[in-house]
Structures are given as C-alpha cells and as structure tokens.
XYZ file of C-alpha atoms in Angstrom:
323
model
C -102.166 -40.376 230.877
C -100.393 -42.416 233.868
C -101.649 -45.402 235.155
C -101.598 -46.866 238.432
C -98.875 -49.167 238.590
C -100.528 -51.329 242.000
C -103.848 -52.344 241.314
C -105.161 -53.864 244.794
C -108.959 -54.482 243.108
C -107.471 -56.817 240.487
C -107.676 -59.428 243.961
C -111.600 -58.267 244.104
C -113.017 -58.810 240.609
C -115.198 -61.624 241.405
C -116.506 -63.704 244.053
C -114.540 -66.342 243.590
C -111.233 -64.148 243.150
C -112.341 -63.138 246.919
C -113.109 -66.296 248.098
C -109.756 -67.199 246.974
C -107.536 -64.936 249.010
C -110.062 -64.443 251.753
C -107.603 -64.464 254.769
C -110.186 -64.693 257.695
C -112.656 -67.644 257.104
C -116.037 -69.033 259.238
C -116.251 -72.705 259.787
C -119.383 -74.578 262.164
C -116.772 -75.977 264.486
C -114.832 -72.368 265.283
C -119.038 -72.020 266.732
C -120.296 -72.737 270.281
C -124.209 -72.096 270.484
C -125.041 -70.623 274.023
C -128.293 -72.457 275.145
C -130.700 -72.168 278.148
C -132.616 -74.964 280.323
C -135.691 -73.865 281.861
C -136.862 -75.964 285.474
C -140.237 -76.777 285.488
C -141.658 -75.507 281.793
C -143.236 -78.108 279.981
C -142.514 -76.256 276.145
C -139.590 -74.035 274.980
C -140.427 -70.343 276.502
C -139.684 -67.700 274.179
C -137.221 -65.058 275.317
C -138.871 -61.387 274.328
C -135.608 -59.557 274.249
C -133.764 -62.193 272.319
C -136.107 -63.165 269.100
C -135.042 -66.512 268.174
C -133.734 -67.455 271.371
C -135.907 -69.910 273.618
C -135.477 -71.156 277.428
C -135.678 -74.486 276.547
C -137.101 -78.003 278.382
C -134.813 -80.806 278.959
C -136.393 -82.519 276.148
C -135.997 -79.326 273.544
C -132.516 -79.152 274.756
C -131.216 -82.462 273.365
C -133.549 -82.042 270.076
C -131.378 -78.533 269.910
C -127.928 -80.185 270.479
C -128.591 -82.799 268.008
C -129.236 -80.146 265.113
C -126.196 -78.233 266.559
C -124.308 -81.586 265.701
C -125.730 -81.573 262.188
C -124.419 -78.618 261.539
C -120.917 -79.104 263.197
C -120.868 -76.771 265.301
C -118.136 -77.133 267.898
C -119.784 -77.171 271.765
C -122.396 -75.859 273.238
C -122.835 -73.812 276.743
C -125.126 -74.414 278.692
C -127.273 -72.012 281.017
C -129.655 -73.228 283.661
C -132.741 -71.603 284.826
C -134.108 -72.814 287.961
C -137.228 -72.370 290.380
C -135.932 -71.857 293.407
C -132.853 -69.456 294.106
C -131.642 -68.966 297.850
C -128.616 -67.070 299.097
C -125.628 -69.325 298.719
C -126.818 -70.598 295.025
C -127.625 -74.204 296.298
C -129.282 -75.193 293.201
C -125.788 -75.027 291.616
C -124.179 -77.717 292.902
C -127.315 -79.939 293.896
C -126.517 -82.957 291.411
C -130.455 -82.963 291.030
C -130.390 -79.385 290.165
C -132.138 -77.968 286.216
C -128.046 -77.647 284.559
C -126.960 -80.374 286.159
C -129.449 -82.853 284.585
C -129.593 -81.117 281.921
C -125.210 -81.824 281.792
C -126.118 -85.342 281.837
C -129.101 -85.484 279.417
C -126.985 -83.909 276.771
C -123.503 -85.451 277.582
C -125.333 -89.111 277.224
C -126.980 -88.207 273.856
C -124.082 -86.242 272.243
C -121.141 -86.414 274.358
C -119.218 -87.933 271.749
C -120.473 -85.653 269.413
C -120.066 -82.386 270.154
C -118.249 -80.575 273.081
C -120.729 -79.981 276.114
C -119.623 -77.047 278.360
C -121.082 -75.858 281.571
C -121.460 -72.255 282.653
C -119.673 -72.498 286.167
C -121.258 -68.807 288.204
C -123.870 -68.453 290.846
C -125.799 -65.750 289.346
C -128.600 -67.919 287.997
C -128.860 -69.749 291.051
C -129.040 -66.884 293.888
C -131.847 -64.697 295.101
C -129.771 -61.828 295.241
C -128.041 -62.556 291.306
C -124.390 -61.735 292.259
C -122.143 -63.916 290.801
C -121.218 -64.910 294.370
C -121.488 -65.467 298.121
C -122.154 -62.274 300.225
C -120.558 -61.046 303.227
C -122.234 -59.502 306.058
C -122.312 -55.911 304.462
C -123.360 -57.262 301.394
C -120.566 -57.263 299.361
C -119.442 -60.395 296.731
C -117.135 -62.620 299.552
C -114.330 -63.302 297.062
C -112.731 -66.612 299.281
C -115.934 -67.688 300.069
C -117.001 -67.617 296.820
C -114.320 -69.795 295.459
C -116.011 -72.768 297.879
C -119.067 -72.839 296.477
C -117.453 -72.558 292.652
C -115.259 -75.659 293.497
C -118.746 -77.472 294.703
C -119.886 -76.482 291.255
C -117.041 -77.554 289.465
C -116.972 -80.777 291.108
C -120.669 -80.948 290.395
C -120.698 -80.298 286.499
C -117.512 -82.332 286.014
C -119.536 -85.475 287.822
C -122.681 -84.284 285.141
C -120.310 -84.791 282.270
C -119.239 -81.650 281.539
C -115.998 -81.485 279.063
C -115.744 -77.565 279.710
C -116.393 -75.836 282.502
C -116.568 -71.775 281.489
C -115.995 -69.847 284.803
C -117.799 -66.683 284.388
C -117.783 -64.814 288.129
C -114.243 -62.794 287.705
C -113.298 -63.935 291.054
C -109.863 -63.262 291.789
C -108.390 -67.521 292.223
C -111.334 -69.016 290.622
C -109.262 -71.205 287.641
C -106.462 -72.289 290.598
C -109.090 -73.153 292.598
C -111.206 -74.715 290.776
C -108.200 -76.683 288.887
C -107.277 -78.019 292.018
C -110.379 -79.465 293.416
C -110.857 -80.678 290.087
C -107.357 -82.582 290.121
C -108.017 -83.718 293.565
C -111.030 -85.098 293.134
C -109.629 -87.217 289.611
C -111.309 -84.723 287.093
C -107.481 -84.442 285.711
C -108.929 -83.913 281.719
C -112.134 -81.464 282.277
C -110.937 -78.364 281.079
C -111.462 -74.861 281.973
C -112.119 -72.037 280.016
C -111.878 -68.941 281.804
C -113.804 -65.624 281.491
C -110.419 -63.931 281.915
C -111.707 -60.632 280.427
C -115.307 -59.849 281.364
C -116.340 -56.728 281.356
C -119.227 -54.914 283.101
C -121.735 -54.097 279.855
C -125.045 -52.586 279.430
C -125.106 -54.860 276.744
C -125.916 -57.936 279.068
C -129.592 -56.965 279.594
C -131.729 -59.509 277.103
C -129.322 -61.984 278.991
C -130.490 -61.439 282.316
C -134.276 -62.061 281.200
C -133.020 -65.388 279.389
C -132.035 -66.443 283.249
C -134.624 -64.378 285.212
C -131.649 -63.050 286.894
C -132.948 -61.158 289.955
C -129.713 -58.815 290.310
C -130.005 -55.298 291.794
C -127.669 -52.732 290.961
C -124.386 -53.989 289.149
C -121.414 -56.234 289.244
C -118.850 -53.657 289.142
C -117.030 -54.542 291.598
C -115.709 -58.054 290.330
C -116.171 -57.640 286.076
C -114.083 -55.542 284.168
C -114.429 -51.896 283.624
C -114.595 -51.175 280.187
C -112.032 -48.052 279.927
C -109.010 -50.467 280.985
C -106.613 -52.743 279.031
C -103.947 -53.563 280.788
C -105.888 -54.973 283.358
C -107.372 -57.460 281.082
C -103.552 -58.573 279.937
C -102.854 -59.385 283.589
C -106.025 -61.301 284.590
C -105.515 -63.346 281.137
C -102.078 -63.764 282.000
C -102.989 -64.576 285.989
C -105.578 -67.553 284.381
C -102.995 -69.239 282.282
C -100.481 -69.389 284.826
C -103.469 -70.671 287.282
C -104.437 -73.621 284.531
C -107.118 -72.360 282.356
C -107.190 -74.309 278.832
C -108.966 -71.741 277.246
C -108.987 -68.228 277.861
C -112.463 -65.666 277.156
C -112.646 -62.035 276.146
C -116.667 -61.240 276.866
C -118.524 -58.838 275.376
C -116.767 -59.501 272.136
C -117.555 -56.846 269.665
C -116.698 -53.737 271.898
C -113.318 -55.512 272.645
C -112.070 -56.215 269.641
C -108.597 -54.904 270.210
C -108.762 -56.967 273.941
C -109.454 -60.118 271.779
C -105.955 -59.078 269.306
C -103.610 -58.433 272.660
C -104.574 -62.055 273.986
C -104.171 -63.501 270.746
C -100.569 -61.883 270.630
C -99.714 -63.374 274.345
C -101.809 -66.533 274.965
C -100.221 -70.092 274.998
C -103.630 -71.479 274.897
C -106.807 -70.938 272.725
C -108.890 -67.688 272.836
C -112.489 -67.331 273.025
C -115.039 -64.403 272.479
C -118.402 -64.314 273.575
C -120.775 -62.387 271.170
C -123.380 -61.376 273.935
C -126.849 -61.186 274.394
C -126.815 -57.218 273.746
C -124.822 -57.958 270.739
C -127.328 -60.169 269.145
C -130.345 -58.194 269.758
C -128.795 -55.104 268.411
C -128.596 -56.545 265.311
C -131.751 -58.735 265.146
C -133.822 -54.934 266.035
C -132.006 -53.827 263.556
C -133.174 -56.419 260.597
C -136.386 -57.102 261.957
C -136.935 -53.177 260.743
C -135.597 -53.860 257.748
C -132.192 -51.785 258.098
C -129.800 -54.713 257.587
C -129.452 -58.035 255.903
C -130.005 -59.950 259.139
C -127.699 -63.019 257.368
C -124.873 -60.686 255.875
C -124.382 -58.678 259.114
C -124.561 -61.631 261.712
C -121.908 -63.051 259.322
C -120.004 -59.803 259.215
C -119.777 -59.356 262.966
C -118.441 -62.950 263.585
C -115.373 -62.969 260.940
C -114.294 -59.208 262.774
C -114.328 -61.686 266.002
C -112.421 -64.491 264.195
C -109.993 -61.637 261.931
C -109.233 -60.009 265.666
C -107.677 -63.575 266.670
C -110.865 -65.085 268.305
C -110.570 -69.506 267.545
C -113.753 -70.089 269.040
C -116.239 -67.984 269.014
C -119.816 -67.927 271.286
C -122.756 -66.490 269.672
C -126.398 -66.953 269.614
C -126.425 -66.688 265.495
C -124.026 -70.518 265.574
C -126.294 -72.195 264.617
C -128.758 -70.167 262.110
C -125.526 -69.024 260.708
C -124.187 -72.589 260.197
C -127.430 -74.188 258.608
C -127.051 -71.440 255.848
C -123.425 -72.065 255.337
C-alpha cells in the first residue's frame, strides 16, 4: 500500500496544534464598535432591524464606551441621530448639535482610553438624506458639499474627535478637509477615509438606526459594486490627498477590494462590516441555522485574513467580552 508522503492534517490534530499555527488572529483592539446617539430620547431605543443594536442617550453612550474600554476594543464611531434635519445638514456642524455633544461627553470620559472617531457625512443631518448639499436640479453639489464637510470637520475636531471617518465619496473631501483642518491648528486629528464605498442593498437596517429620510439612492457619488479599478484609484487619490487611514465599506462582499488595498496602501486599512452584514447573520441564528458566536467570529478573521487592521463591526464588542 503507498502512503501519502505530505500530510497537511498532521498541523490540525488538535486545538491547540491549530491555535498554534493559526496565521490570521482576532484581538479587541484590531475592533471599532459603531455606536448611535439618539437627540431627545430619554432611554436606549431599540433598533428593530438590528437586534442587539440600540440608539442610545448621551448617558447610555458613555456607560457603552466604558465597557468597550473593558474589553479593549480599539475606537469607537460614532453616529448621531438628531430631531431636526433641514436642507444644508445644519445640525452637523452646530457645536450644540446630538454628535457633537455626544464627541465631547465621550472624549472627556474616555479620551485617553480608547480612540473616539466621528462619522464626518450629512446624511443624518438633512431632510432630503443625501450625503450632501443639493443643487438646483437636485443633484448632490460636489464643491459645495466639501464647505459644509470642512464646517463639520472643524466642528468634530473642536468636540474632541481623534478620527474623523469621511463617509460621503465626494470627489476632494480628505484634501479638503485636511486643509481646513491644518489651517485651523487641528495638525494631529486624523482622517480615515471611506475611499471604497460602495452603493449596497445591504445598508438598509442602517438607515432605520439614523431615521435616514433618503429617497431613491446614492448612486451617483458611492461606488458601484461591479468595478475594481475604480476603487484602486479613489484609495490611491485619498492617500495622496492625506488620509491616515483608508476604508473598504461593505466589507464582506469586497473581500478581494480589501486584499488590492492591502497590497498598495502606505497607511492602515479599514473594513466596515455593515449593518446588512450583521443582520444577515443575527436572522440567521436567531432561527437557529448558525452558531451566532462561531459565525460572527468567522466573518471577521475573512476581514482580518483579506488584509483588513482594523476592522468596524457591530459584533466588537459581544465578540470581545467572549474572547
């Protein structure tokens, strides 16, 4: 009888063979836990289409970042939610505005702690949900746009924001935004740009988590999903612009996205597990299909093996209590 003379599953006999030459590992600070601040709630409003997730008071907020920094998880991103929305996104930059206060509640209490990041886009502050200003026929004013992100910027960075993730896809945003930034003295907040967004069905449970009041789609300005290369040059525009970190968002579906600007990036990359992402898979155990722990687990270290060093995900910090 011949034998095999390669035996690959000698290196799989146990778990703690495995463990051994595991060559993609988890750890709490690769994490960032996505949160949401709620104006005017007075307890943590459940969020139907994300189980688990909450819109949270300002007070719920900092009780959440301070088990986040238990954990060790490495930053958090904020998302505001606010009453009133108007045209031009005022409540973004208003320094009394829901994320703005929110910036400052968490940057005093765990600032030193744990990195607080800001989400830097309009869409949660407009009544029309586009990521940006519009123009007279309605269409996303790219220039214009890049104002009221630097009024933002300048806003969050005052808060005491250590991140600011610009999220709109406007064509300028991390030079202009850099700039203002420098001008202004904010010389060491960084950016980390959403240099590969892509339009996604997937984003639905988000927009509920920030009432987003969008009509029709953001096509225009986020990525379509067929194309590559054009994700290699906007990554490539943003880190000649000044971005600090670059993002590939949705993560899972653009897994090989995530390997090409791990192969060409000076600077760290970033994935974004969506909203879409997380719900898929928390359906999916809540009817008993899948280990809920196991795959959540799974689905991050293809994120991290694909060349993601941080990684954004609504399962940081469950995931990193059970670690």
């Amino acid at each position: 009888m011949s034998f095999p003379v390669h035996r690959p599953r000698r290196l799989r006999r146990s778990p703690a063979v495995r463990r051994l030459v595991a060559q993609t590992r988890l750890h709490p600070a690769d994490l960032v836990l996505p949160v949401f601040v709620r104006e005017g709630i007075a307890e943590p409003v459940p969020i139907s289409s994300m189980p688990g997730v909450v819109q949270h008071t300002l007070d719920s907020l900092v009780a959440e970042a301070e088990r986040a920094v238990a954990a060790g998880l490495g930053g958090l991103m904020v998302f505001g939610v606010p009453e009133a929305k108007d045209g031009r996104g005022s409540g973004a930059d208003d320094p009394g505005g829901i994320l703005n206060v929110a910036l400052t509640r968490l940057a005093e209490a765990v600032g030193d702690r744990i990195v607080v990041m800001a989400d830097l886009c309009l869409d949660e502050f407009t009544d029309h949900g586009h990521c940006g200003v519009l123009d007279h026929s309605g269409a996303v004013d790219n220039d214009a746009t890049l104002e009221r992100y630097a009024a933002m910027a300048l806003a969050q960075a005052a808060a005491g924001a250590e991140v600011l993730g610009l999220s709109g896809m406007m064509d300028g945003q991390v030079g202009h935004v850099r700039a203002a930034l420098d001008a202004a003295g904010f010389t060491d907040t960084l950016i980390l740009a959403y240099a590969a967004k892509y339009t996604s069905g997937l984003y639905g449970p988000f927009r509920e988590a920030v009432q987003s009041s969008l009509v029709g789609d953001r096509a225009t300005y986020q990525q379509d999903p067929a194309n590559a290369t054009e994700a290699i040059r906007e990554i490539e525009l943003d880190v000649a612009e000044g971005a600090d970190i670059i993002m590939v968002k949705p993560g899972q579906p653009h897994l090989d996205i995530i390997a090409a600007a791990a192969e060409i990036s000076p600077v760290p990359v970033a994935a974004y597990q969506i909203s879409g992402e997380y719900s898929q898979i928390v359906a999916a155990a809540d009817n008993g299909w899948i280990d809920r722990e196991r795959v959540a687990t799974e689905s991050l270290i293809h994120l991290r093996r694909a060349g993601a060093q941080i990684i954004l995900s609504y399962f940081a910090l469950e995931l990193a209590e059970c670690w």
